[in-house]
Amino acid sequence: MRTPRITGTAAFRLATAYALLFAISAAVLVAIFEFTISNYARHSLRTDVANEVQLLLRTAPGGQDAGVAQLVRERQRALGSQEFHYLVFGRTGGVLAGDLPIASARSGWSEIEIPAPAESREFSGETDEIRTLGAILPGGGMLVVGRSTYAFHELRETMMSTTIFAGVLVGLLSMGAAILVGWRFLARIDRVNAAAVRIMEGRLDERLPTIGMGDEFDRLSASLNAMLDRMQGLMEGLRQVSSDIAHDLRTPLTRLRRRLEEALIDEGANPDRDALVHEALGQIEEILATFSALLRIAQVEGGSGSQAFGPVNLSELMDRVRQIYEPVAEDEGKQLSAQIAPGLTIDGDEGLLAQLISNLVENAFVHAPSPGKVVLSATADGPRAVIAVADNGPGVPEEEREKVVRRFYRLDSSRTTPGAGLGLSMVQAIAQLHHAELELADNGPGLVARVSFPRLASAKLEN
Amino acid sequence: MKVLVLEDEPDTAAYVKRGLSEAGHVVDVCTDGRDAFHLASDESYDVMIVDRMVPGMDGLKTVKSLRAAGVRTPVLFLTAVSGVGDRVEGLEAGGDDYLTKPFAFTELTARVNALARRPPISEVKTLLRAVDLELDLLKRTVTRAGRRIELKPQEFRLLEYLMLHAGQVVTRTMLLEHVWSFHFDPKSNIVESHMSRIRAKVDRGFGRDLIQTVRGAGYRIDADA
């Protein structure tokens, strides 16, 4: 069986989709983050620059050009060139202090590019963007304070590269996870597939391994295995029936063939040909009856009959069967008695239930020696209705009790009694169809066959 | 009596036709459900024998259509379809009796006769009579030559069925099915045991036996003197 490529597995596709979703959400998050940070940085830069201007104007004695210039020089010394850039411009047009070019001498907010300081320059000719605020001095000169946006750009760049790195990492990790999960999944599926192939090749006792990827998968393999159990049971039943038919119908067919051959050989000499033909017909009838019984058992085991279920008064049915068999019991020298609790109702098929009881009664008649005693009973046992047919015959040894419900199975001691060995198989099949349990027990002496049916709740009856 | 046989299997059709003709019936055979529907739709037949699996329109559907068209001719299904629920399905479709293949011819004749001479529903009798034997369905009493005969419930049902078909042969299977609703073949001699008890009560001491055993077929109660 061909293993699908890993990229074709459901787990891989799911993981890829998740990775993509992660990447998109990360991008959106970064965009929002970046926007917020930039806004904040821009705002704080402006605040810092404006504060510096206010500070200089307020602190300079009299706000005179020279005073401001003096102060600026002090500030430059104290802070270095990293914090602020300045320009103090005299009324006469001369530069009194500062490091900004003349071009920046504009009042209000503006921007100017200057060559980047040597220590932070990454390539020659790199410029530094400075945000400036110019203010007219009371003495007629001008003060310009500026601050580099370099740090701000740096932050953005760092953020960008980090984001790309993280994105690639997340993508790779989720791809890896997808491949791992897909591979693990495939390995498990392959084990299940291999088991399925072995089953198909005829190893019907083989079962699927647990998939083991969580409860739902384990439940799946458990149900599949239960299905295989059921199918194996059915197939074994089928196989048994076929061999049973082959074995057990050969005997009557062989007998029939002998009779017909005799009829042929004795032609003319045998005045009783009619009798032979009648006998042969009788044997065919018997064989056909066995076939019908087998078919019926198979149908009942297959669940047909349950469609026609309805409430059945088991007590009345039991009493009716007793009345039907009463004269038969008298003729056969058996004593038939009954103890039937009234009003036991179950859900079932009346015709099949009649056959169940009738088979049990006939079974008891056959095995109870004359003068035998056969006792029918029906009792309520909590939520169940239990019917029982007891005889005082030889009974069934405990180790044989499970076997006697098999088709054609007959105890050695009963080989001489009439019957094909299908009666109890039919009883078992009908009982199972009715979710009832058949139990064979010792009657000391004899056999008691009990069938315990689930009773129909009275509420259900009224509906 | 006119009988229509719907059967596509030539051997079976010929066998049924020959047998019924020998018994004095007029037999028409058709092999297609639609033909059967047209032939039977004017109620000119006394009985129809219908196989379930035939070409055209299957037997079940043919009977359903005939019943829907108001045709009341009695129908006997003669079929190999013998599942647990199939019989009920056949009767619910409008069939009056159901016989599964393979079958004994005596069984078929007995059932055809029973169907053909069935009184119409409007003439349901409450008093059955066979010679000097009377069975009152309302009072649940039986008398012969004016003398009261006590029967057990199962015996009463058996005698009732025999007398409904007085003068006709009823088979063992017909009795099992109609008197006791046993649609399977019990191993015991249920019919024989009950019959011997009824005979003891109905015939013994009356000088004439009304209940006859028909060898290889079944039983018959005499209809009249």
XYZ file of C-alpha atoms in Angstrom:
688
model
C 0.000 0.000 0.000
C 1.421 3.372 -1.027
C 2.284 5.763 1.748
C 1.165 9.284 0.902
C 3.922 11.932 0.833
C 4.306 13.798 4.055
C 3.134 17.068 2.489
C -0.076 15.308 1.567
C -1.056 14.378 5.101
C -3.881 16.098 6.862
C -1.683 16.867 9.887
C 0.922 18.600 7.745
C -1.611 20.703 5.931
C -3.216 21.694 9.198
C 0.138 22.677 10.702
C 1.072 24.714 7.631
C -2.183 26.567 7.806
C -1.541 27.268 11.479
C 2.001 28.511 10.726
C 0.619 30.873 8.120
C -2.012 32.129 10.525
C 0.664 32.693 13.183
C 2.800 34.663 10.712
C -0.099 36.897 9.689
C -1.121 37.589 13.288
C 2.501 38.336 14.190
C 2.750 40.817 11.290
C -0.446 42.609 12.361
C 0.771 42.755 15.956
C 4.146 44.158 14.918
C 2.492 46.804 12.740
C 0.327 48.019 15.644
C 3.308 47.941 17.979
C 5.507 49.842 15.554
C 2.893 52.523 14.993
C 2.462 53.049 18.736
C 6.210 53.151 19.454
C 6.925 55.571 16.566
C 4.183 57.893 17.722
C 5.481 57.829 21.230
C 9.108 58.370 20.157
C 8.183 61.245 17.866
C 6.103 62.846 20.578
C 8.760 62.512 23.256
C 11.429 63.935 20.910
C 9.310 67.020 20.307
C 8.609 67.413 24.037
C 12.318 67.102 24.859
C 13.340 69.685 22.251
C 10.592 72.148 23.282
C 11.544 71.750 26.970
C 15.185 72.420 26.150
C 14.232 75.648 24.337
C 12.092 76.800 27.274
C 14.841 75.925 29.706
C 17.452 77.935 27.781
C 15.175 80.951 27.368
C 14.217 80.986 31.004
C 17.655 80.297 32.430
C 19.662 82.729 30.259
C 20.131 86.009 32.124
C 17.852 88.532 30.459
C 17.443 86.273 27.497
C 20.266 88.109 25.810
C 21.950 86.572 22.774
C 25.320 86.354 24.453
C 23.845 84.876 27.610
C 22.028 82.196 25.672
C 25.178 81.471 23.688
C 27.115 81.090 26.940
C 24.547 78.733 28.350
C 24.490 76.665 25.162
C 28.203 76.186 25.304
C 27.899 75.026 28.916
C 25.158 72.607 28.026
C 27.207 71.252 25.124
C 30.076 70.646 27.414
C 27.952 68.965 30.025
C 25.844 66.795 27.717
C 28.164 66.132 24.776
C 26.904 66.059 21.236
C 24.642 63.051 21.679
C 21.667 64.772 23.280
C 20.938 68.066 21.556
C 22.294 70.128 18.692
C 22.204 73.931 18.996
C 22.569 77.132 17.033
C 22.627 80.605 18.517
C 22.396 83.335 15.964
C 23.086 86.966 16.788
C 20.973 89.928 15.731
C 23.820 90.978 13.498
C 23.869 87.684 11.679
C 26.878 86.005 13.265
C 26.861 82.498 14.762
C 27.420 82.916 18.498
C 27.379 79.241 19.503
C 26.236 75.772 18.437
C 27.039 73.103 15.969
C 24.076 73.271 13.628
C 24.567 74.777 10.191
C 23.227 78.255 9.398
C 20.648 76.655 7.127
C 18.812 75.415 10.167
C 18.111 78.944 11.372
C 14.347 78.882 10.932
C 11.785 79.573 13.566
C 9.242 76.862 14.446
C 9.562 73.166 13.727
C 11.631 71.934 10.829
C 14.013 69.217 9.773
C 17.561 69.292 8.557
C 20.096 66.747 7.504
C 23.620 67.011 8.750
C 26.564 64.650 8.287
C 26.351 61.922 10.852
C 28.894 62.064 13.691
C 32.012 60.102 12.907
C 31.595 57.540 15.733
C 28.138 56.387 14.653
C 28.708 56.691 10.928
C 28.273 53.406 9.051
C 29.322 54.667 5.642
C 30.795 57.919 4.394
C 28.238 60.534 3.430
C 25.661 59.102 5.811
C 23.521 61.846 7.113
C 21.699 62.296 10.344
C 18.208 63.676 10.375
C 17.728 66.387 12.961
C 14.401 67.719 14.141
C 14.766 71.399 15.061
C 12.777 74.068 16.879
C 13.754 77.720 16.316
C 12.835 80.587 18.660
C 13.467 84.353 18.310
C 15.494 85.705 21.215
C 14.301 88.893 22.944
C 17.553 90.519 21.839
C 16.720 89.948 18.156
C 18.885 86.854 17.743
C 17.664 83.257 17.260
C 17.995 80.032 19.178
C 17.635 76.690 17.398
C 17.605 73.406 19.297
C 17.604 70.117 17.431
C 17.675 66.440 18.227
C 18.734 63.545 16.080
C 16.063 61.079 15.026
C 18.850 58.542 14.618
C 17.978 56.587 17.782
C 14.378 56.526 16.695
C 15.300 55.099 13.288
C 17.655 52.695 14.920
C 14.817 51.392 17.098
C 12.599 50.906 14.085
C 15.310 49.034 12.241
C 16.044 46.778 15.177
C 12.392 46.050 15.570
C 12.078 45.227 11.904
C 14.988 42.818 11.849
C 13.873 41.156 15.056
C 10.431 40.721 13.595
C 11.760 39.147 10.425
C 13.997 36.843 12.396
C 11.204 35.818 14.729
C 8.855 35.306 11.791
C 11.294 33.018 10.039
C 11.910 31.132 13.283
C 8.180 30.664 13.982
C 7.672 29.525 10.405
C 10.518 27.025 10.575
C 9.424 25.720 13.954
C 5.855 25.178 12.882
C 6.986 23.534 9.651
C 9.188 21.248 11.707
C 6.344 20.472 14.066
C 4.060 19.804 11.113
C 6.563 17.390 9.610
C 7.044 15.643 12.944
C 3.327 15.347 13.642
C 2.645 14.250 10.073
C 5.358 11.658 10.240
C 4.186 10.294 13.583
C 0.638 10.197 12.306
C 1.705 8.446 9.132
C 3.708 5.905 11.052
C 0.643 5.068 13.126
C -1.669 4.979 10.141
C 0.841 2.715 8.418
C 0.700 0.296 11.329
C -3.105 0.249 11.075
C -2.867 -0.214 7.311
C -0.449 -3.067 7.672
C -2.797 -4.770 10.123
C -5.723 -4.245 7.734
C -3.727 -5.807 4.903
C -2.905 -8.820 7.071
C -6.603 -9.216 7.914
C -7.483 -9.019 4.235
C -4.919 -11.704 3.532
C -6.931 -14.042 5.724
C -5.509 -13.613 9.220
C -8.938 -12.964 10.661
C -7.768 -13.073 14.274
C -5.508 -10.051 13.680
C -6.693 -6.744 15.193
C -5.847 -3.119 14.542
C -3.292 -1.489 16.874
C -4.455 1.537 18.822
C -3.741 4.713 16.899
C -2.907 6.511 20.128
C -3.405 10.118 19.104
C -6.098 10.852 21.601
C -9.353 9.344 22.733
C -11.271 9.821 19.539
C -8.728 7.870 17.504
C -8.606 5.114 20.100
C -12.365 4.919 20.105
C -12.235 4.585 16.325
C -9.857 1.649 16.411
C -11.828 0.091 19.268
C -15.049 0.264 17.217
C -13.300 -1.083 14.145
C -11.977 -3.962 16.207
C -15.414 -4.627 17.655
C -16.722 -4.697 14.084
C -14.012 -7.188 13.141
C -14.923 -9.355 16.158
C -18.543 -9.423 15.068
C -17.625 -10.207 11.482
C -15.273 -12.958 12.534
C -18.031 -14.437 14.677
C -20.460 -14.333 11.784
C -17.942 -15.835 9.390
C -17.106 -18.617 11.780
C -20.823 -19.258 12.163
C -21.152 -19.378 8.407
C -18.218 -21.707 8.032
C -19.621 -23.958 10.730
C -23.046 -24.012 9.116
C -21.631 -24.939 5.729
C -19.649 -27.828 7.120
C -22.608 -28.851 9.291
C -24.849 -28.933 6.250
C -22.304 -30.918 4.300
C -21.871 -33.448 7.111
C -25.353 -33.812 8.443
C -27.339 -33.795 5.248
C -25.139 -36.436 3.678
C -26.567 -39.123 5.903
C -30.240 -38.709 4.933
C -29.269 -38.103 1.302
C -27.229 -41.281 1.219
C -30.162 -43.180 2.704
C -32.489 -41.683 0.136
C -30.161 -42.605 -2.686
C -30.030 -46.228 -1.464
C -33.818 -46.414 -1.360
C -34.125 -45.110 -4.898
C -31.464 -47.482 -6.159
C -33.278 -50.377 -4.524
C -36.477 -49.297 -6.207
C -34.691 -49.293 -9.551
C -33.046 -52.687 -9.084
C -36.168 -54.370 -7.771
C -38.286 -53.137 -10.668
C -40.850 -55.707 -11.543
C -39.882 -57.987 -8.711
C -40.918 -55.485 -6.040
C -44.640 -55.161 -5.715
C -44.223 -52.389 -3.160
C -42.740 -49.664 -5.343
C -45.379 -47.186 -4.313
C -44.395 -47.647 -0.718
C -40.759 -47.016 -1.624
C -41.632 -43.836 -3.476
C -43.702 -42.662 -0.521
C -40.841 -43.409 1.796
C -38.444 -41.473 -0.445
C -40.834 -38.517 -0.512
C -40.997 -38.650 3.259
C -37.229 -38.494 3.469
C -37.119 -35.558 1.081
C -39.678 -33.825 3.292
C -37.388 -34.384 6.264
C -34.381 -33.002 4.424
C -36.364 -29.978 3.297
C -37.573 -29.441 6.852
C -33.957 -29.444 8.034
C -33.100 -26.914 5.349
C -36.001 -24.667 6.328
C -34.964 -24.895 9.968
C -31.389 -23.932 9.089
C -32.573 -21.040 6.957
C -34.881 -19.833 9.683
C -32.143 -19.988 12.296
C -29.837 -18.058 9.973
C -32.512 -15.430 9.330
C -33.291 -15.008 13.006
C -29.594 -14.796 13.837
C -29.308 -12.179 11.108
C -31.873 -10.104 12.980
C -34.912 -10.495 10.747
C -38.161 -10.670 12.645
C -37.259 -7.845 14.975
C -39.030 -5.362 12.654
C -42.371 -6.911 13.564
C -41.847 -6.669 17.325
C -44.770 -5.683 19.454
C -46.028 -6.273 22.986
C -46.581 -9.983 23.600
C -48.340 -11.389 26.645
C -45.904 -14.132 27.533
C -48.206 -15.600 30.182
C -51.056 -16.099 27.714
C -48.727 -17.444 25.057
C -47.242 -19.922 27.506
C -50.708 -21.103 28.513
C -51.750 -21.441 24.886
C -48.714 -23.600 24.120
C -49.553 -25.708 27.182
C -53.105 -26.243 25.887
C -51.801 -27.141 22.441
C -49.381 -29.725 23.828
C -51.712 -31.175 26.446
C -53.167 -33.940 24.263
C -49.706 -34.708 22.860
C -48.425 -35.183 26.405
C -51.320 -37.504 27.208
C -50.692 -39.554 24.078
C -47.008 -39.853 24.842
C -47.599 -40.714 28.482
C -46.059 -37.503 29.829
C -47.363 -35.407 32.642
C -47.514 -31.758 31.626
C -48.104 -29.167 34.322
C -47.705 -25.406 34.487
C -47.264 -22.572 36.955
C -47.739 -19.359 35.057
C -47.707 -15.906 36.636
C -50.260 -13.723 34.844
C -49.595 -10.511 32.954
C -45.948 -10.924 31.927
C -45.496 -8.754 28.857
C -42.400 -8.481 26.691
C -41.485 -6.873 23.391
C -41.216 -9.519 20.709
C -42.520 -11.536 17.785
C -45.350 -13.772 18.919
C -44.814 -16.377 16.200
C -41.127 -16.776 16.993
C -41.796 -16.860 20.732
C -44.381 -19.592 20.182
C -41.717 -21.555 18.351
C -39.222 -20.997 21.159
C -41.588 -22.374 23.812
C -42.763 -25.169 21.541
C -39.167 -26.250 20.819
C -38.357 -26.334 24.525
C -41.503 -28.354 25.277
C -40.803 -30.832 22.490
C -37.222 -31.134 23.637
C -38.435 -31.981 27.127
C -40.931 -34.529 25.747
C -38.225 -36.243 23.740
C -35.818 -36.535 26.655
C -38.115 -37.237 29.575
C -38.622 -41.007 29.810
C -42.234 -42.146 29.942
C -43.907 -41.643 32.296
C -42.082 -38.333 32.305
C -42.859 -35.073 33.978
C -42.604 -31.761 32.182
C -43.209 -28.536 34.083
C -43.735 -25.178 32.412
C -43.370 -22.017 34.436
C -43.373 -18.289 33.919
C -42.329 -15.928 36.686
C -41.501 -12.288 37.152
C -37.958 -11.627 38.340
C -37.663 -7.897 38.869
C -37.356 -6.268 35.461
C -37.252 -9.641 33.739
C -39.772 -12.296 32.799
C -38.394 -15.790 33.142
C -39.933 -18.800 31.463
C -38.707 -22.269 32.227
C -39.320 -25.750 30.902
C -38.143 -28.543 33.186
C -38.088 -32.285 32.627
C -37.023 -35.292 34.666
C -34.979 -36.934 31.921
C -31.285 -37.727 32.000
C -30.354 -34.035 31.753
C -27.263 -32.638 30.088
C -23.810 -32.969 31.689
C -22.475 -29.581 32.685
C -19.583 -29.629 30.221
C -21.965 -30.323 27.337
C -24.472 -27.574 28.084
C -22.776 -24.986 25.943
C -22.417 -27.377 23.042
C -26.022 -28.561 22.839
C -27.184 -25.215 21.490
C -24.921 -25.684 18.471
C -26.466 -26.709 15.219
C -26.692 -30.491 14.716
C -24.985 -31.113 18.042
C -26.406 -34.146 19.775
C -25.387 -35.936 22.897
C -24.211 -39.481 22.295
C -26.968 -40.704 24.593
C -29.642 -39.080 22.447
C -28.450 -40.282 19.033
C -31.334 -42.696 18.973
C -34.044 -40.138 19.695
C -35.673 -38.381 16.727
C -34.602 -34.890 15.655
C -31.797 -33.191 13.780
C -30.242 -31.304 16.672
C -31.560 -27.907 15.613
C -34.223 -27.256 18.249
C -32.013 -25.582 20.834
C -30.085 -23.634 18.158
C -33.391 -22.115 17.118
C -34.270 -21.388 20.754
C -30.904 -19.684 21.226
C -31.315 -17.628 18.049
C -34.838 -16.486 18.987
C -33.715 -15.702 22.547
C -30.843 -13.568 21.277
C -33.151 -11.725 18.901
C -35.268 -10.844 21.951
C -32.235 -9.802 24.050
C -33.061 -12.746 26.261
C -30.708 -15.204 27.909
C -30.978 -18.948 27.569
C -29.695 -20.927 30.506
C -29.563 -24.696 30.778
C -29.337 -26.008 34.313
C -29.597 -29.153 36.349
C -33.125 -30.044 37.448
C -31.880 -32.882 39.659
C -32.762 -35.085 37.861
C -33.329 -33.746 34.381
C -32.796 -30.506 32.592
C -34.357 -27.118 33.137
C -34.138 -24.613 30.315
C -34.714 -21.032 31.415
C -35.132 -18.034 29.155
C -35.004 -14.659 30.805
C -36.579 -11.797 28.835
C -36.448 -8.092 29.595
C -39.989 -7.121 30.610
C -41.792 -4.321 28.897
C -42.284 -1.368 31.228
C -45.977 -0.758 31.861
C -45.607 2.881 30.775
C -44.503 1.716 27.358
C -47.560 -0.505 27.140
C -49.958 2.366 27.663
C -48.422 4.432 24.896
C -63.186 -23.033 -11.325
C -60.933 -20.529 -13.109
C -57.430 -20.150 -11.791
C -54.796 -17.623 -12.904
C -51.198 -18.670 -12.312
C -48.526 -15.968 -12.337
C -45.266 -17.897 -12.582
C -42.244 -17.280 -14.825
C -40.489 -20.556 -14.150
C -41.777 -22.904 -16.922
C -41.391 -26.216 -15.031
C -43.310 -25.019 -12.004
C -45.956 -23.348 -14.179
C -46.484 -26.530 -16.193
C -46.584 -28.657 -13.020
C -49.172 -26.408 -11.379
C -51.240 -26.167 -14.536
C -51.300 -29.917 -15.137
C -52.142 -30.721 -11.557
C -54.958 -28.210 -11.271
C -56.368 -29.117 -14.696
C -56.494 -32.782 -13.662
C -58.449 -31.681 -10.610
C -60.995 -30.146 -13.028
C -59.983 -26.474 -12.931
C -59.464 -24.132 -15.855
C -55.943 -22.739 -15.608
C -54.370 -19.726 -17.330
C -50.656 -19.115 -16.938
C -48.898 -15.802 -17.428
C -45.291 -14.926 -16.779
C -45.370 -11.164 -16.378
C -46.818 -9.153 -13.504
C -48.338 -6.529 -15.787
C -50.123 -9.188 -17.892
C -51.474 -10.734 -14.716
C -52.789 -7.351 -13.604
C -54.695 -6.842 -16.889
C -56.033 -10.411 -17.007
C -57.245 -10.334 -13.422
C -58.589 -6.800 -13.276
C -62.131 -7.816 -14.337
C -62.413 -10.341 -11.473
C -63.067 -13.187 -13.893
C -60.916 -15.635 -11.926
C -61.901 -17.547 -8.815
C -58.366 -17.810 -7.433
C -54.952 -16.401 -8.320
C -51.688 -18.212 -7.608
C -48.886 -15.666 -7.552
C -45.119 -16.084 -7.484
C -43.355 -13.153 -5.867
C -40.334 -12.979 -8.137
C -41.588 -12.465 -11.671
C -40.507 -10.037 -14.404
C -42.368 -6.849 -15.239
C -44.097 -6.080 -11.994
C -43.232 -8.342 -9.060
C -45.925 -10.479 -7.471
C -46.241 -8.377 -4.345
C -46.751 -5.197 -6.334
C -49.197 -6.882 -8.719
C -51.393 -7.951 -5.814
C -51.155 -4.518 -4.198
C -52.202 -2.872 -7.478
C -55.108 -5.289 -7.928
C -56.321 -4.640 -4.396
C -55.987 -0.907 -4.963
C -58.092 -1.304 -8.098
C -60.789 -3.013 -6.013
C -60.205 -6.555 -7.256
C -61.143 -9.014 -4.489
C -60.148 -12.309 -6.148
C -58.508 -14.522 -3.501
C -54.722 -14.664 -3.879
C -52.386 -17.451 -2.859
C -48.712 -16.550 -2.858
C -46.642 -19.512 -4.008
C -43.052 -18.474 -3.594
C -39.544 -19.354 -2.556
C -39.372 -16.088 -0.606
C -39.681 -17.622 2.841
C -38.071 -15.249 5.310
C -39.471 -14.671 8.764
C -41.235 -11.437 7.838
C -42.026 -12.294 4.212
C -45.274 -14.097 4.965
C -46.655 -11.142 6.867
C -45.515 -8.862 4.039
C -47.417 -11.006 1.537
C -50.602 -10.999 3.588
C -50.355 -7.261 4.194
C -50.024 -6.686 0.439
C -53.463 -8.297 0.048
C -52.641 -11.982 -0.259
C -55.022 -14.438 1.418
C -52.619 -17.332 1.931
C -48.911 -17.960 1.649
C -47.310 -21.230 0.603
C -43.570 -21.573 0.243
C -41.683 -23.601 -2.343
C -40.903 -26.433 -2.469
C -44.449 -27.604 -1.836
C -46.503 -30.772 -1.942
C -49.221 -30.676 -4.560
C -51.873 -31.877 -2.137
C -51.055 -28.830 -0.030
C -51.525 -26.488 -2.986
C -54.860 -28.035 -4.066
C -56.216 -27.975 -0.552
C -55.324 -24.289 -0.139
C -56.696 -23.299 -3.555
C -59.973 -25.045 -2.755
C -60.150 -23.424 0.655
C -59.659 -19.969 -0.876
C -62.057 -20.390 -3.785
C -65.012 -21.511 -1.749
C -64.555 -19.000 0.992
C -67.841 -17.233 1.597
C -67.816 -13.488 0.963
C -67.197 -11.416 4.045
C -70.757 -10.088 3.992
C -72.086 -13.579 4.558
C -70.149 -14.458 7.670
C -72.137 -17.161 9.364
C -72.565 -17.471 13.078
C -73.871 -21.037 12.880
C -71.800 -23.683 11.106
C -73.394 -26.939 10.045
C -72.039 -30.287 8.880
C -74.732 -32.923 8.458
C -76.203 -33.125 11.969
C -73.322 -31.355 13.686
C -73.832 -27.709 14.625
C -71.328 -25.180 15.915
C -72.598 -21.861 17.268
C -69.902 -19.225 17.015
C -71.726 -16.741 19.249
C -72.733 -19.093 22.061
C -69.522 -21.095 21.636
C -71.540 -24.354 21.749
C -71.443 -27.573 19.735
C -74.314 -30.002 19.341
C -74.712 -33.175 17.316
C -78.168 -34.503 16.617
C -79.355 -32.141 19.333
C -76.966 -33.543 21.903
C -74.566 -31.063 23.552
C -70.827 -31.771 23.066
C -68.301 -30.171 25.456
C -65.084 -29.092 23.770
C -61.944 -27.481 25.145
C -61.031 -24.080 23.620
C -58.330 -25.507 21.340
C -60.655 -28.302 20.218
C -63.395 -25.779 19.490
C -61.045 -23.746 17.288
C -59.996 -26.861 15.392
C -63.580 -27.982 14.793
C -64.535 -24.455 13.754
C -61.837 -24.428 11.091
C -62.832 -27.887 9.835
C -66.486 -26.866 9.608
C -65.693 -23.564 7.872
C -64.159 -25.759 5.189
C -66.713 -28.538 5.361
C -66.438 -30.865 2.386
C -62.883 -29.711 1.643
C -59.579 -31.230 2.501
C -57.580 -29.281 5.070
C -53.944 -30.174 5.489
C -51.924 -30.547 8.641
C -49.997 -27.351 7.826
C -53.200 -25.396 7.221
C -54.444 -26.452 10.654
C -51.151 -25.559 12.339
C -51.129 -22.147 10.673
C -54.756 -21.171 11.017
C -55.827 -22.853 14.229
C -52.685 -22.432 16.307
C -50.683 -19.773 14.411
C -47.712 -22.149 14.266
C -45.771 -21.075 11.190
C -43.132 -23.687 11.692
C -43.073 -27.446 11.591
C -43.375 -28.925 15.077
C -41.947 -32.370 15.569
C -44.835 -33.571 17.726
C -48.104 -34.952 16.469
C -50.092 -31.942 17.599
C -52.714 -32.184 14.879
C -53.158 -35.933 15.247
C -53.528 -35.745 19.031
C -56.152 -33.011 18.921
C -57.941 -34.706 16.046
C -58.267 -37.980 17.922
C -59.810 -36.119 20.876
C -62.308 -34.290 18.676
C -63.236 -37.517 16.949
C -63.797 -39.204 20.254
C -66.231 -36.462 21.212
C -67.903 -35.724 17.872
C -68.059 -39.105 16.178
C -67.996 -41.754 18.861
C -71.418 -43.188 19.528
C -73.149 -41.442 16.626
C -72.986 -44.299 14.155
C -71.439 -42.227 11.409
C -67.932 -40.713 11.290
C -68.096 -37.123 10.013
C -64.362 -36.493 10.201
C -62.415 -38.326 7.496
C -58.687 -38.820 7.126
C -57.611 -38.230 3.519
C -54.507 -40.297 3.021
C -51.393 -38.293 2.188
C -53.341 -35.017 2.297
C -55.159 -34.199 5.503
C -58.654 -34.217 6.968
C -62.155 -33.465 5.812
C -65.422 -33.092 7.616
C -68.481 -34.174 5.649
C -70.616 -31.296 4.495
C -73.928 -33.022 4.063
C -75.618 -36.363 3.926
